[in-house]
Short mmCIF file of C-alpha atoms and ligand atoms in Angstrom, two decimals:
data_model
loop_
_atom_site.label_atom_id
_atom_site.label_comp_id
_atom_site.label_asym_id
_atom_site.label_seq_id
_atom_site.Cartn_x
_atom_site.Cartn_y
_atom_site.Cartn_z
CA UNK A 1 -116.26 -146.50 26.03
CA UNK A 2 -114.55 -142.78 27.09
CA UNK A 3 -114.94 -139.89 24.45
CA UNK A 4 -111.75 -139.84 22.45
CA UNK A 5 -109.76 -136.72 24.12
CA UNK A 6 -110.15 -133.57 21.97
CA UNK A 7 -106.51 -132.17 23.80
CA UNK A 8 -104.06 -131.13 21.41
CA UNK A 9 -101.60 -132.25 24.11
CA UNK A 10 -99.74 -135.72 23.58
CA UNK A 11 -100.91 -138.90 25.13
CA UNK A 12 -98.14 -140.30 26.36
CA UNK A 13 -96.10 -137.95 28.77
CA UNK A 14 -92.97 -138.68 30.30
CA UNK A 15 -93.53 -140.80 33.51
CA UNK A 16 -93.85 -138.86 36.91
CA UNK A 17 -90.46 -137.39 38.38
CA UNK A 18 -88.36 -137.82 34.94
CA UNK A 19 -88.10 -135.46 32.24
CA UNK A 20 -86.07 -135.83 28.62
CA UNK A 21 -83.28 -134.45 27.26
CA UNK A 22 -83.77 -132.54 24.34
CA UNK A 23 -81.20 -129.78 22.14
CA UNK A 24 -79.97 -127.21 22.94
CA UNK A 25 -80.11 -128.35 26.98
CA UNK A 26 -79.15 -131.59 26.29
CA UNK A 27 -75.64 -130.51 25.10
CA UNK A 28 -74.82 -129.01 28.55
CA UNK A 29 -75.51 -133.02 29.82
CA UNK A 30 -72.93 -134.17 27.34
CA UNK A 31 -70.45 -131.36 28.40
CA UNK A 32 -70.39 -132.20 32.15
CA UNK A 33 -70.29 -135.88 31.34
CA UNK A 34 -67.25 -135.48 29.76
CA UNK A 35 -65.75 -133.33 31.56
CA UNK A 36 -66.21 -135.61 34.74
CA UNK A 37 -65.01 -138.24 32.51
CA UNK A 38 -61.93 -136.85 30.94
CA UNK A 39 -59.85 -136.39 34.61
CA UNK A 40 -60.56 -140.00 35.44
CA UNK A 41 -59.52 -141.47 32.26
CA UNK A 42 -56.11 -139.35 32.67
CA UNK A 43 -55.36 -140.97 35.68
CA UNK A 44 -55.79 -144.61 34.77
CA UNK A 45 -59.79 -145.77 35.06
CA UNK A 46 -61.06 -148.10 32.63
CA UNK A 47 -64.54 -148.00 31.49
CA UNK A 48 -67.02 -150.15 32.43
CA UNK A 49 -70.43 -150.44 31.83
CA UNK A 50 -73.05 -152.96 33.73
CA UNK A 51 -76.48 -153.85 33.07
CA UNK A 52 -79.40 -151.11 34.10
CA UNK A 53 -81.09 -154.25 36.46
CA UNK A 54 -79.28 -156.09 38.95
CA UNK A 55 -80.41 -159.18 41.49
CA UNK A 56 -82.46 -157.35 43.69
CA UNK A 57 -80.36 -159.19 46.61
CA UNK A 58 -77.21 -157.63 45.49
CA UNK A 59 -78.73 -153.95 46.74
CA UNK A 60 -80.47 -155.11 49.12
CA UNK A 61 -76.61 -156.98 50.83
CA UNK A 62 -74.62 -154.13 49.48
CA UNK A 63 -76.62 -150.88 49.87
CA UNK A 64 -78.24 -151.97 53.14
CA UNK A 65 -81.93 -153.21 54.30
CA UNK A 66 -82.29 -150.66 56.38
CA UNK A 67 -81.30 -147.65 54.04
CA UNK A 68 -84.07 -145.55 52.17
CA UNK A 69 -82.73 -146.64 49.12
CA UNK A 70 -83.59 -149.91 49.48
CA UNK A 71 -86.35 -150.12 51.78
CA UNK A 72 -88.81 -147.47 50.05
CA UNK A 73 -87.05 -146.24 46.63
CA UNK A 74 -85.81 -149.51 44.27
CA UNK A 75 -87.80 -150.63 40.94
CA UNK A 76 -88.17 -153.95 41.66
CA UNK A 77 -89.73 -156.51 39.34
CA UNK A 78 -90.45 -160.20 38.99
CA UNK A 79 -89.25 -161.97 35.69
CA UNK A 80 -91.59 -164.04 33.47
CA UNK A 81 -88.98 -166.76 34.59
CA UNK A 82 -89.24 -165.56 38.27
CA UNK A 83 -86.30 -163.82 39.06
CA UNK A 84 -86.44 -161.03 41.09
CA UNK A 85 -84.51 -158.02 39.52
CA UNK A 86 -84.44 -154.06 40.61
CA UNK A 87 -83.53 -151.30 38.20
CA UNK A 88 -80.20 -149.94 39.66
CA UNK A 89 -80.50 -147.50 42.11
CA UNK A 90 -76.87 -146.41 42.17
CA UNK A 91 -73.17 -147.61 40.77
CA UNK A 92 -71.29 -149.12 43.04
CA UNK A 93 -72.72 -152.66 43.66
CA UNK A 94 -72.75 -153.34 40.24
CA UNK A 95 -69.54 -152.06 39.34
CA UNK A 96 -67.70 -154.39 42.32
CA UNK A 97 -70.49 -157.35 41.02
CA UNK A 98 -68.85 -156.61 37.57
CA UNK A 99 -65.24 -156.68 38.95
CA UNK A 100 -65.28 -160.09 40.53
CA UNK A 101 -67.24 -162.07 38.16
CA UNK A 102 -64.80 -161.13 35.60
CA UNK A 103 -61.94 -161.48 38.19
CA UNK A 104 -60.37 -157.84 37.35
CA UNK A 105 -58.75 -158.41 41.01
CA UNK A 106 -56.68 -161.48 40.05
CA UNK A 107 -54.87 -159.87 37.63
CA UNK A 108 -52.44 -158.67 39.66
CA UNK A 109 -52.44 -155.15 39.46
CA UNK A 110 -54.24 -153.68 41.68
CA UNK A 111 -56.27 -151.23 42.70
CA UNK A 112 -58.38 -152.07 39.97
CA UNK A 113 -59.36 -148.06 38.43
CA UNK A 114 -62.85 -147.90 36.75
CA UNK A 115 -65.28 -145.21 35.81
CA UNK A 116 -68.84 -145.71 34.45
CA UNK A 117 -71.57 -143.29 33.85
CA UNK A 118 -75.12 -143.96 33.08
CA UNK A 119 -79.02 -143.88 34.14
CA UNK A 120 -80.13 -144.82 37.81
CA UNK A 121 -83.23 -145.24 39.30
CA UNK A 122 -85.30 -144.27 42.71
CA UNK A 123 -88.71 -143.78 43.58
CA UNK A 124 -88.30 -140.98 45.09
CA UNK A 125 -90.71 -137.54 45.44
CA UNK A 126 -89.89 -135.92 42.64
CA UNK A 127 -88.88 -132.01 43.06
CA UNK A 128 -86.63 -129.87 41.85
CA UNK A 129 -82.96 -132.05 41.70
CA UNK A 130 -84.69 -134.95 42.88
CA UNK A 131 -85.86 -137.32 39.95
CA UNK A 132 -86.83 -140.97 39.56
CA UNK A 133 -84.51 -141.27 36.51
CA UNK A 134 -80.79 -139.31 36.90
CA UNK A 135 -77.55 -140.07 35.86
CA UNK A 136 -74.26 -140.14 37.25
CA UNK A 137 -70.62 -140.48 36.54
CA UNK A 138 -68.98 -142.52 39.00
CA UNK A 139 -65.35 -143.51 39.86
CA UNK A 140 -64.08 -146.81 42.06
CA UNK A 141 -60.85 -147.89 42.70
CA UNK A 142 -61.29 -151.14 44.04
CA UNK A 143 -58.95 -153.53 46.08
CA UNK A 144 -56.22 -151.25 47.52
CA UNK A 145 -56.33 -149.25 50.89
CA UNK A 146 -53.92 -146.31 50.86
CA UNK A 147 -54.88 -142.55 51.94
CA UNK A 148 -53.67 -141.16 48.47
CA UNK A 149 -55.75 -143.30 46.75
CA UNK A 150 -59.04 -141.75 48.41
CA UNK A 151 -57.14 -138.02 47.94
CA UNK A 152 -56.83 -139.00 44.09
CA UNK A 153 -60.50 -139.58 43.70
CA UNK A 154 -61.87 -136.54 45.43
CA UNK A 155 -59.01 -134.22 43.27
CA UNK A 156 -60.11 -135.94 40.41
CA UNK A 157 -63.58 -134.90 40.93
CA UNK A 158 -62.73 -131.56 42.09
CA UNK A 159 -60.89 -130.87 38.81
CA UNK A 160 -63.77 -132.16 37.12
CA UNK A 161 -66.15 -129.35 38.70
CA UNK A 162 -63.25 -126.94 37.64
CA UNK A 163 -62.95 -127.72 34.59
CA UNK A 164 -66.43 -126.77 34.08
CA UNK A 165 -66.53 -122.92 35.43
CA UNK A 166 -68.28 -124.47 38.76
CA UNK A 167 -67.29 -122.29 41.38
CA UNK A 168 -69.82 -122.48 44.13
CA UNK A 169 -69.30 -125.58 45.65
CA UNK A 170 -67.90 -127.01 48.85
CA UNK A 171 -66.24 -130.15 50.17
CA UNK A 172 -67.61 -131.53 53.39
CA UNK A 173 -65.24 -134.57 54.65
CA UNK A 174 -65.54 -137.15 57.60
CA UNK A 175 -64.45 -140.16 58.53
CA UNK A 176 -66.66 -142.69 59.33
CA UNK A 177 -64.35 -145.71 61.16
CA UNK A 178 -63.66 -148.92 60.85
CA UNK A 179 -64.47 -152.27 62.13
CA UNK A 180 -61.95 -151.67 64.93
CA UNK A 181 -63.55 -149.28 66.28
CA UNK A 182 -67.11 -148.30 64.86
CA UNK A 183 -68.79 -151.34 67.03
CA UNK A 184 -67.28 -149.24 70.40
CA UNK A 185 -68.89 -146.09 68.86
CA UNK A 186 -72.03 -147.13 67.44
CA UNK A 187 -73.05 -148.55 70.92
CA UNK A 188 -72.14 -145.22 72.53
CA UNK A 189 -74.06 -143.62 69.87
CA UNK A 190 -77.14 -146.35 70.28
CA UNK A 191 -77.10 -145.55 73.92
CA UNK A 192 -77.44 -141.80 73.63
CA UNK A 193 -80.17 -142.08 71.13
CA UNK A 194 -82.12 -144.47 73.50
CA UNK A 195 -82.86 -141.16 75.65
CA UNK A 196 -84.59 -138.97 73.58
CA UNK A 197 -87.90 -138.85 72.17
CA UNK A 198 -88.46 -140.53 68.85
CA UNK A 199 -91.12 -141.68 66.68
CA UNK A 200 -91.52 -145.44 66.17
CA UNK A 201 -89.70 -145.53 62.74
CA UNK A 202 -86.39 -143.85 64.24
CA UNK A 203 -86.54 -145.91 67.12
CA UNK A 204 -86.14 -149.19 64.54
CA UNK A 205 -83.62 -147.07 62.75
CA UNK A 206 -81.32 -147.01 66.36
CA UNK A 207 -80.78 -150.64 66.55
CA UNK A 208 -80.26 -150.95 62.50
CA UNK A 209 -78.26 -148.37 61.92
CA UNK A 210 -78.04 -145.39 64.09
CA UNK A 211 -75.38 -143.13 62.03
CA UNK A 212 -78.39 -142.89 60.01
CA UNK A 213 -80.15 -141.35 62.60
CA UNK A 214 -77.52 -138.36 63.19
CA UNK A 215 -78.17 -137.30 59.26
CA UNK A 216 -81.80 -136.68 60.07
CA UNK A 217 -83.24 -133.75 58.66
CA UNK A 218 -86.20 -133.34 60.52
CA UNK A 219 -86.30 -130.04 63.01
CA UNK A 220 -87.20 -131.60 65.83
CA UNK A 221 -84.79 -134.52 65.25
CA UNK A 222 -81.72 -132.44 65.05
CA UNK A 223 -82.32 -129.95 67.99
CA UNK A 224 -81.95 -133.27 70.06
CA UNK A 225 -78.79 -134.22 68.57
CA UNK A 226 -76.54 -131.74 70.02
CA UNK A 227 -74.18 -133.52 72.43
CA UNK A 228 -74.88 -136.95 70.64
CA UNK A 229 -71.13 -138.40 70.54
CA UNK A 230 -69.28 -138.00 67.06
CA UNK A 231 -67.09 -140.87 65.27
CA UNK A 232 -64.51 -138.01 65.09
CA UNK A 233 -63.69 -138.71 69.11
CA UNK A 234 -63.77 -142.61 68.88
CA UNK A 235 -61.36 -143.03 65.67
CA UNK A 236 -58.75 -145.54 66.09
CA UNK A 237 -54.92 -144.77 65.92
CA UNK A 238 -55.27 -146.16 62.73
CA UNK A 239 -58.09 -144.42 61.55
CA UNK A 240 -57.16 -141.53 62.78
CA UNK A 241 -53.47 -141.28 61.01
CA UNK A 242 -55.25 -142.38 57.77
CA UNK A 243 -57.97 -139.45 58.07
CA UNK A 244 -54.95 -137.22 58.23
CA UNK A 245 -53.07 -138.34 55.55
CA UNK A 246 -56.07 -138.13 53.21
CA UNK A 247 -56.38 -134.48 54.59
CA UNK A 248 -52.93 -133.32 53.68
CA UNK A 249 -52.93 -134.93 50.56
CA UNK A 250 -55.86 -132.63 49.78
CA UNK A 251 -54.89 -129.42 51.06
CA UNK A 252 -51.19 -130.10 48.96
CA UNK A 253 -53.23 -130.36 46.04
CA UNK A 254 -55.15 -127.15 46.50
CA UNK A 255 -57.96 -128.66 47.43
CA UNK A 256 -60.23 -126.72 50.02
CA UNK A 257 -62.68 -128.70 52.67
CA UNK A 258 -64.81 -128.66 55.50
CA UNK A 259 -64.92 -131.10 58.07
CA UNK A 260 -68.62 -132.25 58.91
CA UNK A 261 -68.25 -134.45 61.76
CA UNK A 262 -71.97 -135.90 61.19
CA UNK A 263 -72.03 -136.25 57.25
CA UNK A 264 -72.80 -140.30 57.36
CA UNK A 265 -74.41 -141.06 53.74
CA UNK A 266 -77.36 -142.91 52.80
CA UNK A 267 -76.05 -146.15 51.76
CA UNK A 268 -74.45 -148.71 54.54
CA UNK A 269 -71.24 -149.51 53.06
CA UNK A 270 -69.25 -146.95 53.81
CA UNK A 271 -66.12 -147.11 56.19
CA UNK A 272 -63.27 -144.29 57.07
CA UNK A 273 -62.75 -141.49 54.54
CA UNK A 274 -66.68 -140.01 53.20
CA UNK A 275 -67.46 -136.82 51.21
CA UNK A 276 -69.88 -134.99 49.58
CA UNK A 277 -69.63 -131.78 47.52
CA UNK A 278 -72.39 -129.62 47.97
CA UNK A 279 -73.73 -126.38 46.09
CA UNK A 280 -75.32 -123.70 47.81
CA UNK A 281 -77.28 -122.49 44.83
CA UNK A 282 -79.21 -125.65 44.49
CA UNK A 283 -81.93 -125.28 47.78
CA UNK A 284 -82.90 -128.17 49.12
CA UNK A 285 -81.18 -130.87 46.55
CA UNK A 286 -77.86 -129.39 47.27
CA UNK A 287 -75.63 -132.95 47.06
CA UNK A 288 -73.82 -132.77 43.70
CA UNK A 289 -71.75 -135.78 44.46
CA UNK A 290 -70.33 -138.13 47.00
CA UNK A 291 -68.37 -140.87 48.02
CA UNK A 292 -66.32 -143.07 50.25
CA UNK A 293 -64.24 -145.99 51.47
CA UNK A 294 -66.06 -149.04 51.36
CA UNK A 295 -63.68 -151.72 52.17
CA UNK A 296 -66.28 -154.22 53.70
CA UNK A 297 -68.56 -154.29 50.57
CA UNK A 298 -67.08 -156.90 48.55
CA UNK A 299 -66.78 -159.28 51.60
CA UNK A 300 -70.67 -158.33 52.09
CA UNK A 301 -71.56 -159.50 48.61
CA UNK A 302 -69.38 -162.57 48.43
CA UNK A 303 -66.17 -161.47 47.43
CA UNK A 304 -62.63 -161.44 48.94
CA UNK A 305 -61.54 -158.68 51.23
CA UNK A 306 -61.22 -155.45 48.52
CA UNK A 307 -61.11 -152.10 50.65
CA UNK A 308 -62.03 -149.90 48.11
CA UNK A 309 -62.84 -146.13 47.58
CA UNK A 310 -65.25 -144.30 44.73
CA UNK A 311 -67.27 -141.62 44.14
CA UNK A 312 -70.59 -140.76 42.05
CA UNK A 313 -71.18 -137.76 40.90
CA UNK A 314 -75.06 -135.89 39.99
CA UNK A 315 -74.93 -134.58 36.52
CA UNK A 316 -78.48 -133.30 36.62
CA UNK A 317 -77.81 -131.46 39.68
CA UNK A 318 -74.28 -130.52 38.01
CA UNK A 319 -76.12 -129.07 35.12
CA UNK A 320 -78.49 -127.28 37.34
CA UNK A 321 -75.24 -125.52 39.39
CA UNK A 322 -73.92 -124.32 36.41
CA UNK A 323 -77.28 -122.81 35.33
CA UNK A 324 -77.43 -121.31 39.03
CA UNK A 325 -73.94 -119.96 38.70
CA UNK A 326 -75.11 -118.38 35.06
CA UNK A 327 -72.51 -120.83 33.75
CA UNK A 328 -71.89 -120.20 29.92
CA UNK A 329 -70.16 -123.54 28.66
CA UNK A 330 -67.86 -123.38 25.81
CA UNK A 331 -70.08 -125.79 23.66
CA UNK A 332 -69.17 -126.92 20.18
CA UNK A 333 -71.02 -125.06 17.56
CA UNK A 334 -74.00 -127.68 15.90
CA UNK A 335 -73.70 -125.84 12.58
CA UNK A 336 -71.33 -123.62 11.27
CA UNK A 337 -72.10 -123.76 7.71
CA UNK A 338 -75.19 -124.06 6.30
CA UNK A 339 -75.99 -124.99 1.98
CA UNK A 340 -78.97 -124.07 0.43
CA UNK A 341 -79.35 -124.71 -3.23
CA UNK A 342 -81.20 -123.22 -6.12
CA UNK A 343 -81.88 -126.31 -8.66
CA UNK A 344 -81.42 -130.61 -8.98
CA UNK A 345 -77.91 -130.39 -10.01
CA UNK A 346 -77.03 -127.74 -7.84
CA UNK A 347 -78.82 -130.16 -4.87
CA UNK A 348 -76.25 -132.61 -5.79
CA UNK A 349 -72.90 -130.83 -6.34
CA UNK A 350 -73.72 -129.12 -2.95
CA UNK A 351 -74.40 -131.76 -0.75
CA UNK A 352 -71.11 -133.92 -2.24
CA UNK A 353 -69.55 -130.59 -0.75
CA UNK A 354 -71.67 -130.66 2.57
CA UNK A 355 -70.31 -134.27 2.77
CA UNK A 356 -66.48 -133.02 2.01
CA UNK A 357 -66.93 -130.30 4.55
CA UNK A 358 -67.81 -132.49 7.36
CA UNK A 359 -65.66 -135.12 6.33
CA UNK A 360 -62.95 -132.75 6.79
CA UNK A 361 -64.50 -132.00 10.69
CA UNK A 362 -66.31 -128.81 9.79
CA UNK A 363 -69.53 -129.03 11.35
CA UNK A 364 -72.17 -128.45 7.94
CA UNK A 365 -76.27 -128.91 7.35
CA UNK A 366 -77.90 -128.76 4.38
CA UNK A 367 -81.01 -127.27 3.35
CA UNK A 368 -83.55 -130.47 3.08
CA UNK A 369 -86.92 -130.70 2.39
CA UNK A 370 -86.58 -128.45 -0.97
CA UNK A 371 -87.09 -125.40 0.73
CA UNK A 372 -87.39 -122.12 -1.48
CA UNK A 373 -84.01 -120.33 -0.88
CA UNK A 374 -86.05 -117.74 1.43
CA UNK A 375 -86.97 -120.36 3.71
CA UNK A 376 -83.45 -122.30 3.34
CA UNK A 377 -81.85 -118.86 4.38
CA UNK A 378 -84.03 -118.28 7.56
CA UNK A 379 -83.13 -122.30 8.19
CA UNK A 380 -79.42 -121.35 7.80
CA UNK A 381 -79.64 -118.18 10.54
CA UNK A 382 -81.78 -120.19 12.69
CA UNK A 383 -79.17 -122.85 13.00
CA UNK A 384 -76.38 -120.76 13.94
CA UNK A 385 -74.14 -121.41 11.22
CA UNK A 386 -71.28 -118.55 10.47
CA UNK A 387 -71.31 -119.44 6.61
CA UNK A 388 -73.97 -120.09 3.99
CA UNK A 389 -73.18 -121.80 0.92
CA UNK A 390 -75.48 -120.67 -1.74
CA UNK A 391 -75.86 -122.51 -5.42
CA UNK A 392 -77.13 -121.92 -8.52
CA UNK A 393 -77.75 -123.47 -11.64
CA UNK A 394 -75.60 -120.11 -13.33
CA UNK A 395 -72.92 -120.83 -10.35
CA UNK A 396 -72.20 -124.73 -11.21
CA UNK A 397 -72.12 -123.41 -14.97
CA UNK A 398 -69.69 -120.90 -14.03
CA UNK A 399 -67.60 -123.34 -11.31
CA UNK A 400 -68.22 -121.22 -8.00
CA UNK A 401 -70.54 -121.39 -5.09
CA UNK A 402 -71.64 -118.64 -3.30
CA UNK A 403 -70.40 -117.77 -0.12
CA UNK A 404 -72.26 -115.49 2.68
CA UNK A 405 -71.39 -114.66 6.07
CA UNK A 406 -74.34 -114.34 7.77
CA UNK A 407 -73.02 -111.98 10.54
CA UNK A 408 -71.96 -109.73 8.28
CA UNK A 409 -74.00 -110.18 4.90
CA UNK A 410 -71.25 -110.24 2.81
CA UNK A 411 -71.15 -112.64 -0.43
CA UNK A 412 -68.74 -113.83 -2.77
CA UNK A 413 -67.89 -116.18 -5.13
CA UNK A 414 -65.49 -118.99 -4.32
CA UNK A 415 -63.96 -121.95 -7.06
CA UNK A 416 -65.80 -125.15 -6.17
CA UNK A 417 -62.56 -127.15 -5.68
CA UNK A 418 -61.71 -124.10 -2.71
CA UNK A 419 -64.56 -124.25 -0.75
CA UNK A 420 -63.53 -126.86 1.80
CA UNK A 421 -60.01 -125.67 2.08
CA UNK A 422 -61.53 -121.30 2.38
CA UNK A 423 -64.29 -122.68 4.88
CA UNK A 424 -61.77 -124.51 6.89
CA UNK A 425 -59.37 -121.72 7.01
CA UNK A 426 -62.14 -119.48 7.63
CA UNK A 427 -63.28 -121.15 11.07
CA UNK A 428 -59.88 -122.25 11.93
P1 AMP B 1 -75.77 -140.92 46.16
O1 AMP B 1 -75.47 -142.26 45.59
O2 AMP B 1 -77.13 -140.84 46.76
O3 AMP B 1 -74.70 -140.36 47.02
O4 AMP B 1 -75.84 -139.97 44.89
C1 AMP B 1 -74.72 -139.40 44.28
C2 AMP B 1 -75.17 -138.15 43.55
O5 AMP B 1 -76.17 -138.49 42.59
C3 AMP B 1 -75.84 -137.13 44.44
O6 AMP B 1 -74.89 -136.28 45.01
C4 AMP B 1 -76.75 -136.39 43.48
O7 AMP B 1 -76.03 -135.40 42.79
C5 AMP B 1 -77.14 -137.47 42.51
N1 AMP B 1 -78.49 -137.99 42.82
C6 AMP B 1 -78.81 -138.94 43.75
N2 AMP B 1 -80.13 -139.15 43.75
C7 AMP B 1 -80.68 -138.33 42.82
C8 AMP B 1 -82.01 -138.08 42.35
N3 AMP B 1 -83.06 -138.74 42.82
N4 AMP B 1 -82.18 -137.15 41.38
C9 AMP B 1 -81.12 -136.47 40.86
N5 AMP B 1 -79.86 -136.67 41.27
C10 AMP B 1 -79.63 -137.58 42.23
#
């Protein structure tokens, strides 16, 4: 038997590479959440939500066997009844899963708009940005192929940013072809990557999927991969126009980028228009979302042809920009008054007028616990509240409550029956 542990530290920890979400920080999570959410919801998506474990097939079809994602980084796990699930790793596969089991596509109004936003999973090395749990807000416009559709969803997440004070992000755009002429490319590609010296791994990674191989990070990778041929010079007429049109679309809208002729993505899906917005004060991590056209996915997982666009969006490493940037959010207050009372029947009267108060959207705590009214007035400063309510058995008798603004000190006595309507003029 081991010693029982003498650490005052907990015994259960959060598991390696996740971390919780606990006030005041947590309130920031809720703020860019919705304020990714709020531009999407304007312009038509629905909201959909899918379970956190999928078929592990579905990743494995959609994502790609030869991505990272799915090769090293998915929870995967073995039912009781022996099916073979994986904790989702990102949004999109589920989300087009979602769509054409409950035949969104046939109704006849398409694209079909939807946002989600929830947990994801990869076992990845945890560091700074890079987590095994995150969460993301994601946008996919499914079944509809038309520049301005793939322009809407990158201004939509742009505003989103905005709308938050972000500042310090950039847009990096590419196109990554289609199937008319990606095959002519990716040979080209396969044949300059042939010549130079690679480990083993990349080597496998040439004849799988050698766009993959241009994003390599390594040093020594990249110094040979000057002169490798770019998609940009093998687009199709077609491609070409459309990568054009989804360019001025942008720049009408205000809506700065970059071209980055080798930005491929880790998943395999993605065809013509990709993106990613990156911040600069983030190191390493610096991808803060991304997207693209995938208009071979639903054929890949069964479905009809659906060319589709979407986007998912970090909101860990979102909340991490805006704390790089020194970002001051304009965050609800939690408490802005605060009632502490002196007595049983002033406990009572007090929190009926707590309830009114919040009933009538002020935002109102209450001194619980039967704190002494020292300790219920440290509690009130403590929470932040503007106002204290103060009671007393001599108040009640006389019909007022007391009322102190704790930035000033100042106290008076207000009529019972005025409270609510004083308070709410108060903090209007
Ligand atoms: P991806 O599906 O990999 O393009 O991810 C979209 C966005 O989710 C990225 O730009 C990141 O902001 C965020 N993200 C992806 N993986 C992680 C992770 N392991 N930890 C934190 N955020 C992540």
């Amino acid at each position: 038997m081991t010693t029982p542990s003498v650490s005052t530290s907990p015994a259960f920890k959060a598991p390696k590479g996740t971390y919780d979400l606990t006030p005041p920080r947590s309130a920031a999570y809720l703020a860019v959440r919705e304020a990714f959410a709020a531009p999407v919801r304007r312009a038509g998506y629905g909201y959909v939500e899918t379970p956190g474990f999928e078929d592990v097939r579905l990743f494995a079809r959609g994502v790609g066997e030869s991505t990272d994602i799915v090769t090293k980084e998915m929870y995967t796990l073995t039912t009781k009844g022996g099916d073979e699930l994986a904790l989702r790793p990102e949004g999109t596969a589920s989300v087009l899963r979602a769509a054409l089991e409950g035949n969104l596509h046939k109704q006849g109004n398409l694209p079909v708009k939807l946002w989600y936003s929830g947990s994801y999973y990869r076992y990845e090395r945890p560091q700074k940005g890079r987590y095994r749990h995150f969460s993301q807000v994601g946008a996919e416009a499914i079944g509809a192929e038309d520049p301005a559709l793939d322009a809407e969803l990158i201004v939509l997440a742009v505003d989103g940013y905005r709308a938050l004070g972000l500042t310090g992000f950039r847009l990096l755009l590419n196109s990554l072809g289609d199937q008319e002429c990606r095959p002519a490319y990716r040979t080209a590609l396969q044949d300059f990557l042939r010549g130079l010296d690679l480990d083993e791994p990349t080597r496998e990674r040439i004849e799988i999927n050698p766009l993959r191989v241009l994003d390599d990070k390594r040093p020594e990778v990249r110094a040979q991969l000057d002169g490798a041929p770019l998609m940009r010079d093998h687009l199709c007429e077609a491609c070409k126009a459309y990568h054009e049109q989804v360019r001025e679309l942008l720049t009408a809208a205000g809506v700065a980028y970059e071209d980055d002729p080798r930005l491929v993505r880790g998943l395999d899906y993605y065809t013509r228009t990709t993106f990613e917005f990156v911040h600069d004060g983030l190191g390493a991590q610096s991808a803060i979302g991304g997207g693209g056209r995938y208009d071979g996915l639903s054929e890949m997982i069964g479905g009809p042809a659906l060319p589709s666009v979407g986007w998912a969006l970090g909101v860990d490493r979102t909340v991490l920009a805006l704390e790089a940037e020194g970002v001051a959010l304009d965050l609800p207050a939690t408490t802005d008054v605060y009632a502490a009372a002196l007595g049983e029947q002033a406990r009572r009267t007090l929190f009926g007028v707590v309830t009114e108060l919040r009933r009538a959207g002020v935002a109102a705590d209450f001194a619980f616990g039967g704190k002494g009214l020292k300790n219920a007035m440290k509690s009130a400063d403590r929470s932040g509240a503007r106002y204290a309510l103060v009671a007393g058995e001599r108040d009640l008798d006389e019909g007022v409550v007391q009322l102190k603004d704790l930035g000033s000190g100042e106290q008076r006595a207000v009529a019972l029956g005025a409270v609510v309507g004083e308070l709410r003029k108060l903090l209007a």
